[in-house]
């Protein structure tokens, strides 16, 4: 589903309706969401200040423009106050189903089903800021690293008290100075050699099995020919004996 929401190439990534965001290298940031063991969304350190300013303006917009009935259609941008500690987010509507809508949070990459009545059309003055979530595919990575993200993922949990309310924050940190290209393909030369060796050994086993099958087939064919000749000789001898009588 997320693949239909964003487009990405070597140097740019963007969501429908938002301007392109150039991907910088080296990249330093945080993992904001994982859609699978090999697909993640990351956000640069520089994005934090951009989003703080944007959220403040979105909050002010909602304060000055009280909720009014509205309809947000598919593939349109919207804003929503959502979460256990409600904050204002920009979202892209992926689909609508009655009173619910599937949306992707363009600044984190999260996909969620939310009540349609919570959605506000995103004012045009707020769609000039590129989506801050960057989609990455951690392909060609050993399975154990795909699951654990050992090379660049560290989870930290901290509890903070603010105004008497407890708040739990989970940070998924991307290793510092990690190259953007390394996140897409992070196979070392040693890992490549080992992979090549196993692939070569696998091909050798397949070739050996095929050779054995061919040898057995030829042996069966020769045996069948010998049996046929033996039967012909027996039949010939029987005919000779009958004629001699």
PDB file of C-alpha atoms in Angstrom:
ATOM      1  CA  UNK A   1       0.000   0.000   0.000  1.00  0.00           C
ATOM      2  CA  UNK A   2       2.779   2.430   0.860  1.00  0.00           C
ATOM      3  CA  UNK A   3       4.343   1.866  -2.539  1.00  0.00           C
ATOM      4  CA  UNK A   4       1.368   3.553  -4.173  1.00  0.00           C
ATOM      5  CA  UNK A   5       1.723   6.590  -1.923  1.00  0.00           C
ATOM      6  CA  UNK A   6       5.272   7.651  -2.696  1.00  0.00           C
ATOM      7  CA  UNK A   7       7.742   7.658  -5.531  1.00  0.00           C
ATOM      8  CA  UNK A   8      11.489   7.323  -5.117  1.00  0.00           C
ATOM      9  CA  UNK A   9      14.558   7.344  -7.300  1.00  0.00           C
ATOM     10  CA  UNK A  10      18.273   7.676  -6.694  1.00  0.00           C
ATOM     11  CA  UNK A  11      18.294  11.320  -5.639  1.00  0.00           C
ATOM     12  CA  UNK A  12      14.715  12.253  -4.777  1.00  0.00           C
ATOM     13  CA  UNK A  13      11.698  10.983  -2.890  1.00  0.00           C
ATOM     14  CA  UNK A  14       8.247  12.504  -2.805  1.00  0.00           C
ATOM     15  CA  UNK A  15       4.623  11.852  -1.905  1.00  0.00           C
ATOM     16  CA  UNK A  16       1.689  12.669  -4.152  1.00  0.00           C
ATOM     17  CA  UNK A  17       0.846  16.355  -3.916  1.00  0.00           C
ATOM     18  CA  UNK A  18       4.082  17.370  -2.183  1.00  0.00           C
ATOM     19  CA  UNK A  19       7.294  18.755  -3.681  1.00  0.00           C
ATOM     20  CA  UNK A  20      10.323  16.546  -4.121  1.00  0.00           C
ATOM     21  CA  UNK A  21      12.744  16.157  -1.258  1.00  0.00           C
ATOM     22  CA  UNK A  22      16.395  15.685  -2.172  1.00  0.00           C
ATOM     23  CA  UNK A  23      18.152  12.879  -0.316  1.00  0.00           C
ATOM     24  CA  UNK A  24      21.489  13.983   1.089  1.00  0.00           C
ATOM     25  CA  UNK A  25      24.608  11.875   1.590  1.00  0.00           C
ATOM     26  CA  UNK A  26      26.048  11.131   4.058  1.00  0.00           C
ATOM     27  CA  UNK A  27      22.733  10.628   5.808  1.00  0.00           C
ATOM     28  CA  UNK A  28      22.156  11.065   9.535  1.00  0.00           C
ATOM     29  CA  UNK A  29      18.731  10.503  11.022  1.00  0.00           C
ATOM     30  CA  UNK A  30      16.210   8.206  12.683  1.00  0.00           C
ATOM     31  CA  UNK A  31      14.039   5.293  11.649  1.00  0.00           C
ATOM     32  CA  UNK A  32      10.461   6.465  12.101  1.00  0.00           C
ATOM     33  CA  UNK A  33       8.576   3.412  10.849  1.00  0.00           C
ATOM     34  CA  UNK A  34       9.199  -0.080   9.465  1.00  0.00           C
ATOM     35  CA  UNK A  35       6.709  -1.596   7.033  1.00  0.00           C
ATOM     36  CA  UNK A  36       8.602  -4.915   6.909  1.00  0.00           C
ATOM     37  CA  UNK A  37      11.976  -6.402   7.801  1.00  0.00           C
ATOM     38  CA  UNK A  38      13.455  -4.885   4.647  1.00  0.00           C
ATOM     39  CA  UNK A  39      11.424  -1.682   4.200  1.00  0.00           C
ATOM     40  CA  UNK A  40      11.758   1.294   6.524  1.00  0.00           C
ATOM     41  CA  UNK A  41      11.065   5.005   6.631  1.00  0.00           C
ATOM     42  CA  UNK A  42      13.776   7.299   7.958  1.00  0.00           C
ATOM     43  CA  UNK A  43      13.911  10.995   8.767  1.00  0.00           C
ATOM     44  CA  UNK A  44      16.936  13.248   8.793  1.00  0.00           C
ATOM     45  CA  UNK A  45      18.102  15.125  11.868  1.00  0.00           C
ATOM     46  CA  UNK A  46      17.505  18.399  10.021  1.00  0.00           C
ATOM     47  CA  UNK A  47      13.822  17.473   9.630  1.00  0.00           C
ATOM     48  CA  UNK A  48      13.117  17.811  13.357  1.00  0.00           C
ATOM     49  CA  UNK A  49      13.264  21.615  13.364  1.00  0.00           C
ATOM     50  CA  UNK A  50      11.255  21.789  10.122  1.00  0.00           C
ATOM     51  CA  UNK A  51       8.520  19.617  11.621  1.00  0.00           C
ATOM     52  CA  UNK A  52       8.495  21.529  14.916  1.00  0.00           C
ATOM     53  CA  UNK A  53       7.832  24.793  13.062  1.00  0.00           C
ATOM     54  CA  UNK A  54       5.274  23.124  10.792  1.00  0.00           C
ATOM     55  CA  UNK A  55       3.376  21.550  13.690  1.00  0.00           C
ATOM     56  CA  UNK A  56       3.171  24.906  15.453  1.00  0.00           C
ATOM     57  CA  UNK A  57       1.647  26.508  12.346  1.00  0.00           C
ATOM     58  CA  UNK A  58      -0.794  23.611  11.865  1.00  0.00           C
ATOM     59  CA  UNK A  59      -1.948  23.893  15.477  1.00  0.00           C
ATOM     60  CA  UNK A  60      -2.512  27.610  14.991  1.00  0.00           C
ATOM     61  CA  UNK A  61      -4.496  26.915  11.812  1.00  0.00           C
ATOM     62  CA  UNK A  62      -6.808  24.470  13.602  1.00  0.00           C
ATOM     63  CA  UNK A  63      -7.270  26.921  16.467  1.00  0.00           C
ATOM     64  CA  UNK A  64      -8.302  29.714  14.098  1.00  0.00           C
ATOM     65  CA  UNK A  65     -10.419  27.449  11.902  1.00  0.00           C
ATOM     66  CA  UNK A  66     -12.811  25.391  14.033  1.00  0.00           C
ATOM     67  CA  UNK A  67     -13.876  22.014  12.770  1.00  0.00           C
ATOM     68  CA  UNK A  68     -16.468  22.149   9.983  1.00  0.00           C
ATOM     69  CA  UNK A  69     -17.962  19.282   7.951  1.00  0.00           C
ATOM     70  CA  UNK A  70     -15.653  18.435   5.066  1.00  0.00           C
ATOM     71  CA  UNK A  71     -14.801  15.590   2.737  1.00  0.00           C
ATOM     72  CA  UNK A  72     -11.281  14.473   1.900  1.00  0.00           C
ATOM     73  CA  UNK A  73     -11.075  12.186  -1.109  1.00  0.00           C
ATOM     74  CA  UNK A  74      -8.571   9.544  -2.113  1.00  0.00           C
ATOM     75  CA  UNK A  75      -5.016  10.636  -3.023  1.00  0.00           C
ATOM     76  CA  UNK A  76      -5.588  14.028  -1.395  1.00  0.00           C
ATOM     77  CA  UNK A  77      -3.562  15.619   1.375  1.00  0.00           C
ATOM     78  CA  UNK A  78      -5.134  16.269   4.755  1.00  0.00           C
ATOM     79  CA  UNK A  79      -4.216  17.107   8.314  1.00  0.00           C
ATOM     80  CA  UNK A  80      -5.310  15.283  11.434  1.00  0.00           C
ATOM     81  CA  UNK A  81      -4.914  15.576  15.194  1.00  0.00           C
ATOM     82  CA  UNK A  82      -4.265  11.985  16.156  1.00  0.00           C
ATOM     83  CA  UNK A  83      -2.520   9.670  18.618  1.00  0.00           C
ATOM     84  CA  UNK A  84      -2.507   8.848  22.339  1.00  0.00           C
ATOM     85  CA  UNK A  85      -1.006  12.300  22.903  1.00  0.00           C
ATOM     86  CA  UNK A  86      -2.793  14.103  20.054  1.00  0.00           C
ATOM     87  CA  UNK A  87      -0.551  16.042  17.722  1.00  0.00           C
ATOM     88  CA  UNK A  88      -1.267  17.519  14.317  1.00  0.00           C
ATOM     89  CA  UNK A  89       0.065  15.538  11.361  1.00  0.00           C
ATOM     90  CA  UNK A  90      -0.007  15.806   7.593  1.00  0.00           C
ATOM     91  CA  UNK A  91      -1.394  12.707   5.887  1.00  0.00           C
ATOM     92  CA  UNK A  92      -2.086  11.416   2.401  1.00  0.00           C
ATOM     93  CA  UNK A  93      -5.416   9.627   2.002  1.00  0.00           C
ATOM     94  CA  UNK A  94      -4.852   6.204   0.418  1.00  0.00           C
ATOM     95  CA  UNK A  95      -8.440   5.005   0.466  1.00  0.00           C
ATOM     96  CA  UNK A  96     -11.797   5.675   2.093  1.00  0.00           C
ATOM     97  CA  UNK A  97     -14.163   3.016   3.434  1.00  0.00           C
ATOM     98  CA  UNK A  98     -17.391   4.443   4.781  1.00  0.00           C
ATOM     99  CA  UNK A  99     -16.612   6.332   7.960  1.00  0.00           C
ATOM    100  CA  UNK A 100     -12.965   5.210   7.988  1.00  0.00           C
ATOM    101  CA  UNK A 101      -9.981   6.158   5.852  1.00  0.00           C
ATOM    102  CA  UNK A 102      -6.577   4.591   5.269  1.00  0.00           C
ATOM    103  CA  UNK A 103      -3.889   7.246   5.448  1.00  0.00           C
ATOM    104  CA  UNK A 104      -0.113   7.446   5.390  1.00  0.00           C
ATOM    105  CA  UNK A 105       1.582   9.972   7.677  1.00  0.00           C
ATOM    106  CA  UNK A 106       3.878  11.664   5.186  1.00  0.00           C
ATOM    107  CA  UNK A 107       6.399  12.837   7.775  1.00  0.00           C
ATOM    108  CA  UNK A 108       6.840   9.447   9.507  1.00  0.00           C
ATOM    109  CA  UNK A 109       5.712   6.783   7.017  1.00  0.00           C
ATOM    110  CA  UNK A 110       3.154   5.216   9.363  1.00  0.00           C
ATOM    111  CA  UNK A 111       0.013   3.831   7.747  1.00  0.00           C
ATOM    112  CA  UNK A 112      -3.184   3.771   9.801  1.00  0.00           C
ATOM    113  CA  UNK A 113      -6.946   3.517   9.535  1.00  0.00           C
ATOM    114  CA  UNK A 114      -8.529   6.612  11.067  1.00  0.00           C
ATOM    115  CA  UNK A 115     -12.064   8.045  11.352  1.00  0.00           C
ATOM    116  CA  UNK A 116     -12.783  10.174   8.286  1.00  0.00           C
ATOM    117  CA  UNK A 117     -14.404  12.819  10.476  1.00  0.00           C
ATOM    118  CA  UNK A 118     -11.002  13.661  11.981  1.00  0.00           C
ATOM    119  CA  UNK A 119      -9.539  14.680   8.631  1.00  0.00           C
ATOM    120  CA  UNK A 120      -9.188  18.316   7.585  1.00  0.00           C
ATOM    121  CA  UNK A 121      -8.269  19.321   4.030  1.00  0.00           C
ATOM    122  CA  UNK A 122      -4.660  20.476   4.055  1.00  0.00           C
ATOM    123  CA  UNK A 123      -4.459  24.214   3.259  1.00  0.00           C
ATOM    124  CA  UNK A 124      -2.326  25.024   0.228  1.00  0.00           C
ATOM    125  CA  UNK A 125       0.156  27.015   2.298  1.00  0.00           C
ATOM    126  CA  UNK A 126       1.222  23.783   4.034  1.00  0.00           C
ATOM    127  CA  UNK A 127       1.796  21.598   0.983  1.00  0.00           C
ATOM    128  CA  UNK A 128       4.958  23.416  -0.072  1.00  0.00           C
ATOM    129  CA  UNK A 129       7.028  21.583   2.569  1.00  0.00           C
ATOM    130  CA  UNK A 130       8.282  18.201   1.257  1.00  0.00           C
ATOM    131  CA  UNK A 131       7.348  15.037   3.131  1.00  0.00           C
ATOM    132  CA  UNK A 132      10.094  14.352   5.659  1.00  0.00           C
ATOM    133  CA  UNK A 133       9.763  10.540   5.614  1.00  0.00           C
ATOM    134  CA  UNK A 134      12.254   8.829   3.301  1.00  0.00           C
ATOM    135  CA  UNK A 135      11.490   5.267   2.142  1.00  0.00           C
ATOM    136  CA  UNK A 136      14.412   2.830   2.168  1.00  0.00           C
ATOM    137  CA  UNK A 137      14.634  -0.810   1.145  1.00  0.00           C
ATOM    138  CA  UNK A 138      17.315  -2.732   3.018  1.00  0.00           C
ATOM    139  CA  UNK A 139      17.821  -5.305   0.291  1.00  0.00           C
ATOM    140  CA  UNK A 140      20.664  -7.777  -0.211  1.00  0.00           C
ATOM    141  CA  UNK A 141      21.196  -7.807   3.547  1.00  0.00           C
ATOM    142  CA  UNK A 142      21.645 -11.049   5.524  1.00  0.00           C
ATOM    143  CA  UNK A 143      18.357 -12.190   7.039  1.00  0.00           C
ATOM    144  CA  UNK A 144      19.509 -11.767  10.619  1.00  0.00           C
ATOM    145  CA  UNK A 145      20.361  -8.124   9.981  1.00  0.00           C
ATOM    146  CA  UNK A 146      17.068  -7.483   8.247  1.00  0.00           C
ATOM    147  CA  UNK A 147      15.216  -8.579  11.355  1.00  0.00           C
ATOM    148  CA  UNK A 148      17.353  -6.860  13.957  1.00  0.00           C
ATOM    149  CA  UNK A 149      18.878  -3.964  11.990  1.00  0.00           C
ATOM    150  CA  UNK A 150      21.989  -4.646  14.075  1.00  0.00           C
ATOM    151  CA  UNK A 151      24.261  -2.395  12.052  1.00  0.00           C
ATOM    152  CA  UNK A 152      22.315   0.798  12.489  1.00  0.00           C
ATOM    153  CA  UNK A 153      19.348   0.402  14.813  1.00  0.00           C
ATOM    154  CA  UNK A 154      19.277   1.076  18.516  1.00  0.00           C
ATOM    155  CA  UNK A 155      16.093   1.464  20.507  1.00  0.00           C
ATOM    156  CA  UNK A 156      15.916   3.732  23.501  1.00  0.00           C
ATOM    157  CA  UNK A 157      12.922   4.106  25.744  1.00  0.00           C
ATOM    158  CA  UNK A 158      12.576   6.971  28.170  1.00  0.00           C
ATOM    159  CA  UNK A 159       9.697   8.126  30.318  1.00  0.00           C
ATOM    160  CA  UNK A 160       9.197  11.842  30.886  1.00  0.00           C
ATOM    161  CA  UNK A 161       6.747  13.700  33.070  1.00  0.00           C
ATOM    162  CA  UNK A 162       5.112  16.772  31.611  1.00  0.00           C
ATOM    163  CA  UNK A 163       2.367  18.569  33.494  1.00  0.00           C
ATOM    164  CA  UNK A 164       1.664  15.490  35.599  1.00  0.00           C
ATOM    165  CA  UNK A 165       1.166  13.285  32.531  1.00  0.00           C
ATOM    166  CA  UNK A 166       3.575  10.451  31.789  1.00  0.00           C
ATOM    167  CA  UNK A 167       4.779  10.199  28.237  1.00  0.00           C
ATOM    168  CA  UNK A 168       6.649   7.302  26.705  1.00  0.00           C
ATOM    169  CA  UNK A 169       8.884   8.077  23.805  1.00  0.00           C
ATOM    170  CA  UNK A 170      10.543   5.473  21.643  1.00  0.00           C
ATOM    171  CA  UNK A 171      13.438   6.521  19.473  1.00  0.00           C
ATOM    172  CA  UNK A 172      14.771   4.287  16.749  1.00  0.00           C
ATOM    173  CA  UNK A 173      18.146   5.737  15.853  1.00  0.00           C
ATOM    174  CA  UNK A 174      19.888   5.306  12.554  1.00  0.00           C
ATOM    175  CA  UNK A 175      23.656   4.948  12.873  1.00  0.00           C
ATOM    176  CA  UNK A 176      25.454   8.233  12.480  1.00  0.00           C
ATOM    177  CA  UNK A 177      27.276   9.029   9.260  1.00  0.00           C
ATOM    178  CA  UNK A 178      25.541   6.113   7.538  1.00  0.00           C
ATOM    179  CA  UNK A 179      25.519   6.509   3.782  1.00  0.00           C
ATOM    180  CA  UNK A 180      22.122   6.445   2.079  1.00  0.00           C
ATOM    181  CA  UNK A 181      23.436   3.888  -0.411  1.00  0.00           C
ATOM    182  CA  UNK A 182      24.540   1.605   2.440  1.00  0.00           C
ATOM    183  CA  UNK A 183      20.962   1.387   3.686  1.00  0.00           C
ATOM    184  CA  UNK A 184      19.802   0.221   0.289  1.00  0.00           C
ATOM    185  CA  UNK A 185      22.560  -2.349  -0.170  1.00  0.00           C
ATOM    186  CA  UNK A 186      24.760  -3.135   2.827  1.00  0.00           C
ATOM    187  CA  UNK A 187      26.618  -6.274   1.755  1.00  0.00           C
ATOM    188  CA  UNK A 188      30.329  -6.383   2.578  1.00  0.00           C
ATOM    189  CA  UNK A 189      32.853  -7.950   0.132  1.00  0.00           C
ATOM    190  CA  UNK A 190      33.283 -10.864   2.547  1.00  0.00           C
ATOM    191  CA  UNK A 191      29.555 -11.503   2.597  1.00  0.00           C
ATOM    192  CA  UNK A 192      29.501 -11.332  -1.198  1.00  0.00           C
ATOM    193  CA  UNK A 193      32.271 -13.969  -1.439  1.00  0.00           C
ATOM    194  CA  UNK A 194      30.477 -16.292   0.948  1.00  0.00           C
ATOM    195  CA  UNK A 195      27.221 -15.847  -0.951  1.00  0.00           C
ATOM    196  CA  UNK A 196      28.982 -16.589  -4.251  1.00  0.00           C
ATOM    197  CA  UNK A 197      30.567 -19.742  -2.779  1.00  0.00           C
ATOM    198  CA  UNK A 198      27.215 -21.086  -1.582  1.00  0.00           C
ATOM    199  CA  UNK A 199      25.572 -20.277  -4.913  1.00  0.00           C
ATOM    200  CA  UNK A 200      28.413 -22.003  -6.780  1.00  0.00           C
ATOM    201  CA  UNK A 201      28.200 -25.068  -4.519  1.00  0.00           C
ATOM    202  CA  UNK A 202      24.447 -25.176  -5.056  1.00  0.00           C
ATOM    203  CA  UNK A 203      24.922 -25.115  -8.831  1.00  0.00           C
ATOM    204  CA  UNK A 204      27.540 -27.897  -8.603  1.00  0.00           C
ATOM    205  CA  UNK A 205      25.113 -30.078  -6.635  1.00  0.00           C
ATOM    206  CA  UNK A 206      22.375 -29.468  -9.202  1.00  0.00           C
ATOM    207  CA  UNK A 207      24.768 -30.287 -12.067  1.00  0.00           C
ATOM    208  CA  UNK A 208      25.898 -33.493 -10.318  1.00  0.00           C
ATOM    209  CA  UNK A 209      22.305 -34.573  -9.738  1.00  0.00           C
ATOM    210  CA  UNK A 210      21.459 -33.904 -13.386  1.00  0.00           C
ATOM    211  CA  UNK A 211      24.514 -35.917 -14.476  1.00  0.00           C
ATOM    212  CA  UNK A 212      23.483 -38.878 -12.325  1.00  0.00           C
ATOM    213  CA  UNK A 213      19.980 -38.776 -13.802  1.00  0.00           C
ATOM    214  CA  UNK A 214      21.415 -38.792 -17.344  1.00  0.00           C
ATOM    215  CA  UNK A 215      23.705 -41.756 -16.531  1.00  0.00           C
ATOM    216  CA  UNK A 216      20.830 -43.733 -15.025  1.00  0.00           C
ATOM    217  CA  UNK A 217      18.652 -42.980 -18.049  1.00  0.00           C
ATOM    218  CA  UNK A 218      21.380 -44.179 -20.438  1.00  0.00           C
ATOM    219  CA  UNK A 219      21.943 -47.326 -18.371  1.00  0.00           C
ATOM    220  CA  UNK A 220      18.224 -48.090 -18.389  1.00  0.00           C
ATOM    221  CA  UNK A 221      18.145 -47.532 -22.160  1.00  0.00           C
ATOM    222  CA  UNK A 222      21.060 -49.956 -22.721  1.00  0.00           C
ATOM    223  CA  UNK A 223      19.470 -52.533 -20.437  1.00  0.00           C
ATOM    224  CA  UNK A 224      16.211 -52.246 -22.355  1.00  0.00           C
ATOM    225  CA  UNK A 225      18.060 -52.759 -25.647  1.00  0.00           C
ATOM    226  CA  UNK A 226      19.845 -55.858 -24.278  1.00  0.00           C
ATOM    227  CA  UNK A 227      16.563 -57.335 -23.087  1.00  0.00           C
ATOM    228  CA  UNK A 228      14.983 -56.671 -26.483  1.00  0.00           C
ATOM    229  CA  UNK A 229      17.891 -58.394 -28.288  1.00  0.00           C
ATOM    230  CA  UNK A 230      17.730 -61.365 -25.911  1.00  0.00           C
ATOM    231  CA  UNK A 231      14.023 -61.774 -26.578  1.00  0.00           C
ATOM    232  CA  UNK A 232      14.662 -61.634 -30.319  1.00  0.00           C
ATOM    233  CA  UNK A 233      17.347 -64.365 -30.037  1.00  0.00           C
ATOM    234  CA  UNK A 234      15.063 -66.585 -27.976  1.00  0.00           C
ATOM    235  CA  UNK A 235      12.260 -66.128 -30.494  1.00  0.00           C
ATOM    236  CA  UNK A 236      14.673 -66.893 -33.367  1.00  0.00           C
ATOM    237  CA  UNK A 237      15.934 -70.083 -31.674  1.00  0.00           C
ATOM    238  CA  UNK A 238      12.364 -71.231 -31.096  1.00  0.00           C
ATOM    239  CA  UNK A 239      11.557 -70.708 -34.776  1.00  0.00           C
ATOM    240  CA  UNK A 240      14.686 -72.661 -35.838  1.00  0.00           C
ATOM    241  CA  UNK A 241      13.822 -75.556 -33.547  1.00  0.00           C
ATOM    242  CA  UNK A 242      10.260 -75.700 -34.895  1.00  0.00           C
ATOM    243  CA  UNK A 243      11.536 -75.786 -38.490  1.00  0.00           C
ATOM    244  CA  UNK A 244      14.041 -78.560 -37.727  1.00  0.00           C
ATOM    245  CA  UNK A 245      11.239 -80.736 -36.400  1.00  0.00           C
TER     246      UNK A 245
END
